């Protein structure tokens, strides 16, 4: 029989801490494999930010900046690490940007900062480096379902704590595209997905191809340079037999949003096209043979 005061003590300890254990095959009882965390520790801190930039003149949007959302200011000067980068991008043509993501480092308190790299007003002899300043994201926006808006900033201004001559380390991953394609009337209909680096469906722009055996697909850009990538979906759902035997397909194109592939992207998030019924006729759909690549 466990004394009541021991039971109360046990409950108090459990209410204050979350025990996270990692078992190992070599030293299952090693104390180093146990980490105690406060009970209010949240594993999936979410944050979103937006804003826009101009350089010198209000009517001159600045789209050449590089923006990163880092989990804590102490990681800003370190070599880029996927655990510490929440999101990253470059602005759209109008100078605006949007960032969103979650904390990936469970060992550090989540205090996100926006890190802006730019060359507005920079001397030509420093063309290989950037100006950099940091904006701390107010804690009230973490897990709030509200977006932190920094407004529209003139990058010609020298901001507090700004530094010059900073190297920007490009840290990218391949663009990954996922989705599902189904044909209710002909589940075995041929479905082919192709990824091109530009709207021209030519061999020099071809990146990858996948013939679906089921409904879902996963395709990525590898290390290809992306100009205006497109996803070409070819299929034979609801097609007459005479056209099927001639190798003719129904085909439509999905353009990849700039948000997912611009030069500042990190590839942290897949572009998911959703679950599409191939019985529908999509805008711009054509009937043709597949291009030889």
XYZ file of C-alpha atoms in Angstrom:
293
model
C 0.000 0.000 0.000
C 1.514 3.351 -1.074
C 1.154 6.106 1.539
C -1.127 8.965 0.474
C 1.617 11.586 0.828
C 3.768 9.634 -1.662
C 0.868 9.526 -4.130
C 0.365 13.279 -3.791
C 4.086 13.869 -4.327
C 4.071 11.706 -7.459
C 1.127 13.603 -8.927
C 2.823 16.924 -8.188
C 5.981 15.858 -10.004
C 4.002 14.644 -13.014
C 2.088 17.903 -13.232
C 5.324 19.913 -13.358
C 7.283 17.875 -15.847
C 6.864 15.939 -19.063
C 9.242 13.049 -19.301
C 10.557 12.335 -22.742
C 12.520 9.109 -23.045
C 14.599 7.770 -25.867
C 15.448 4.078 -25.545
C 18.681 2.690 -26.899
C 19.721 -0.862 -27.557
C 23.121 -0.480 -25.912
C 22.399 1.454 -22.711
C 18.654 1.294 -22.084
C 18.985 2.594 -18.528
C 21.394 5.443 -19.253
C 20.316 8.638 -17.499
C 21.452 10.682 -20.534
C 18.523 9.268 -22.486
C 15.964 11.081 -20.313
C 15.060 14.742 -20.745
C 12.792 16.602 -18.340
C 10.731 19.421 -19.821
C 8.288 21.862 -18.175
C 4.659 20.783 -18.399
C 3.780 23.957 -20.331
C 6.308 23.116 -23.060
C 4.577 23.151 -26.475
C 6.155 21.064 -29.215
C 4.571 22.619 -32.293
C 4.869 26.368 -31.998
C 3.314 27.929 -35.114
C 4.027 31.401 -36.506
C 3.238 33.412 -39.630
C 4.600 36.773 -40.814
C 4.123 39.094 -43.749
C 5.193 42.497 -45.002
C 6.642 44.297 -48.011
C 9.741 46.258 -49.007
C 10.648 49.166 -51.221
C 14.015 50.732 -51.961
C 14.330 54.500 -51.652
C 11.204 55.438 -53.580
C 7.750 54.329 -52.451
C 6.749 53.343 -55.984
C 9.835 51.134 -56.403
C 9.128 47.688 -54.858
C 12.180 45.736 -53.765
C 11.954 42.064 -54.702
C 15.613 41.075 -54.283
C 15.615 40.711 -50.510
C 16.034 37.363 -48.790
C 13.996 36.746 -45.661
C 14.360 33.998 -43.108
C 12.326 33.166 -40.065
C 14.688 31.761 -37.417
C 13.567 30.030 -34.216
C 15.881 32.069 -31.943
C 18.221 35.041 -32.362
C 21.215 33.040 -31.114
C 21.137 30.985 -34.332
C 21.287 33.952 -36.728
C 25.079 33.961 -37.072
C 25.442 30.190 -37.156
C 25.708 28.010 -40.233
C 22.163 27.359 -41.538
C 20.549 24.349 -39.920
C 17.171 22.967 -40.916
C 16.212 22.648 -37.239
C 16.578 26.380 -36.632
C 15.033 27.713 -39.849
C 11.265 27.992 -39.596
C 10.794 29.318 -43.149
C 12.524 31.400 -45.801
C 11.660 33.140 -49.059
C 12.180 36.048 -51.439
C 9.546 38.747 -52.032
C 7.059 38.704 -54.872
C 7.471 41.244 -57.664
C 5.463 43.808 -55.702
C 7.929 43.537 -52.807
C 5.580 41.601 -50.521
C 6.385 38.361 -48.725
C 4.692 35.743 -46.577
C 6.297 33.267 -44.197
C 4.813 30.570 -42.012
C 5.978 27.474 -40.213
C 6.559 25.650 -36.953
C 9.414 25.246 -34.528
C 11.662 22.296 -35.422
C 14.014 22.477 -32.449
C 12.365 21.126 -29.321
C 15.426 21.762 -27.143
C 15.294 25.582 -27.322
C 12.717 28.143 -26.279
C 10.876 29.392 -29.363
C 11.466 33.145 -29.748
C 11.321 33.653 -33.548
C 13.033 36.495 -35.368
C 12.796 37.765 -38.935
C 16.191 38.147 -40.580
C 16.219 40.407 -43.649
C 19.131 40.406 -46.117
C 19.213 43.026 -48.875
C 21.443 45.177 -51.098
C 19.355 48.347 -51.270
C 21.717 51.332 -51.110
C 24.755 49.074 -50.952
C 28.006 50.084 -52.649
C 28.735 48.260 -55.911
C 32.079 47.040 -54.578
C 30.129 45.082 -51.967
C 27.911 43.330 -54.503
C 28.795 39.885 -53.121
C 27.542 40.701 -49.626
C 24.321 41.904 -48.023
C 23.009 44.307 -45.452
C 21.221 42.522 -42.640
C 18.878 43.511 -39.854
C 16.695 41.569 -37.455
C 13.094 42.010 -36.312
C 11.970 40.164 -33.198
C 8.497 38.648 -33.564
C 6.274 39.572 -30.580
C 5.471 36.492 -28.523
C 1.721 37.207 -28.696
C 1.754 36.048 -32.335
C 3.097 32.575 -31.531
C 0.266 30.021 -31.766
C -2.225 32.892 -32.070
C -3.671 32.146 -35.537
C -2.845 35.773 -36.336
C -0.173 36.965 -38.758
C 2.559 39.354 -37.646
C 2.593 42.174 -40.221
C 5.778 44.280 -40.285
C 4.194 46.805 -42.665
C 5.982 48.297 -45.680
C 9.652 49.055 -45.026
C 12.072 51.315 -46.880
C 15.282 49.284 -47.057
C 17.318 52.408 -47.727
C 16.946 53.167 -44.003
C 19.744 51.989 -41.699
C 17.887 49.978 -39.060
C 19.048 49.502 -35.436
C 21.561 46.687 -35.202
C 21.956 46.518 -38.980
C 25.221 45.080 -40.287
C 26.922 45.395 -43.660
C 29.155 42.947 -45.513
C 27.163 39.859 -44.528
C 27.409 36.687 -46.600
C 24.127 34.953 -47.363
C 24.432 31.181 -47.364
C 22.023 29.694 -49.849
C 20.306 26.764 -48.222
C 17.793 25.097 -50.475
C 16.078 21.760 -50.848
C 14.342 20.411 -53.942
C 10.813 21.540 -54.672
C 8.545 18.636 -53.772
C 5.087 18.248 -55.282
C 2.490 15.786 -54.056
C -1.139 15.003 -54.755
C -3.708 12.397 -55.715
C -5.348 11.710 -59.083
C -8.314 9.390 -59.432
C -10.728 8.208 -62.104
C -13.867 6.759 -60.527
C -15.135 5.194 -63.771
C -11.761 3.674 -64.755
C -9.536 3.195 -61.688
C -6.807 1.640 -63.858
C -6.666 4.506 -66.365
C -3.114 5.540 -67.249
C -1.926 8.614 -65.316
C 1.413 10.324 -65.997
C 2.850 13.360 -64.202
C 5.732 15.386 -65.640
C 7.618 18.313 -64.128
C 9.213 20.980 -66.343
C 11.389 23.911 -65.255
C 9.563 26.336 -67.575
C 6.268 26.471 -69.538
C 8.002 25.050 -72.632
C 7.570 21.286 -72.637
C 10.936 20.569 -74.230
C 13.668 18.090 -73.378
C 16.041 20.758 -72.007
C 13.350 21.852 -69.542
C 12.282 18.353 -68.504
C 13.039 17.496 -64.862
C 11.166 14.377 -63.815
C 8.303 12.006 -64.635
C 6.152 9.597 -62.672
C 3.635 7.051 -63.955
C 1.100 6.452 -61.209
C 0.378 2.902 -60.132
C -2.146 4.094 -57.561
C -3.720 7.497 -56.905
C -0.951 9.369 -55.087
C 2.292 10.764 -56.484
C 5.473 12.391 -55.168
C 7.761 14.236 -57.542
C 10.636 16.657 -56.887
C 12.813 19.121 -58.784
C 16.131 17.643 -57.658
C 18.744 20.386 -58.125
C 17.323 21.816 -61.343
C 17.112 25.572 -61.838
C 13.462 26.608 -61.836
C 12.282 29.501 -63.988
C 8.490 29.106 -64.094
C 7.951 25.407 -63.331
C 4.824 23.595 -64.452
C 3.279 20.238 -63.639
C 1.848 18.479 -66.705
C -0.816 15.859 -65.974
C -1.636 13.433 -68.795
C -4.258 10.702 -68.439
C -6.718 8.468 -70.301
C -9.679 8.672 -67.935
C -13.050 8.473 -69.768
C -11.386 8.257 -73.185
C -12.732 6.081 -76.031
C -10.808 2.895 -76.766
C -9.757 3.947 -80.275
C -7.911 6.982 -78.888
C -6.350 5.004 -76.059
C -4.769 2.506 -78.487
C -3.377 5.422 -80.514
C -1.552 6.714 -77.426
C -3.639 9.867 -77.084
C -4.082 11.510 -73.685
C -6.134 14.193 -72.031
C -3.703 16.755 -70.678
C -3.805 19.829 -68.458
C -1.200 22.005 -66.767
C -0.770 23.242 -63.211
C 1.557 26.191 -62.703
C 3.617 26.079 -59.512
C 3.035 29.159 -57.294
C 6.073 31.427 -56.937
C 5.799 31.009 -53.164
C 7.123 27.445 -53.426
C 10.072 27.763 -55.789
C 11.666 31.240 -55.710
C 15.418 31.403 -55.156
C 15.064 32.087 -51.450
C 12.787 29.135 -50.750
C 13.972 26.385 -48.484
C 11.715 23.601 -49.686
C 10.459 23.054 -46.154
C 6.913 22.562 -47.323
C 5.572 20.390 -50.146
C 3.280 21.853 -52.793
C 0.198 19.655 -52.558
C -2.265 19.936 -55.436
C -4.975 18.105 -53.497
C -7.061 15.152 -54.702
C -8.254 15.721 -58.260
C -10.936 13.843 -60.173
C -9.749 13.212 -63.726
C -13.328 12.963 -64.964
C -13.530 16.751 -64.765
C -12.485 18.932 -67.692
C -9.892 21.383 -66.389
C -9.185 24.870 -67.798
C -6.887 24.701 -70.814
C -7.249 20.925 -71.147
C -6.184 19.472 -74.517
C -6.163 16.046 -76.160
C -2.820 15.025 -77.612
C -0.011 12.493 -77.752
C 2.804 12.774 -75.238
C 5.853 14.742 -76.346
C 8.965 12.676 -76.978
C 11.700 13.675 -74.528
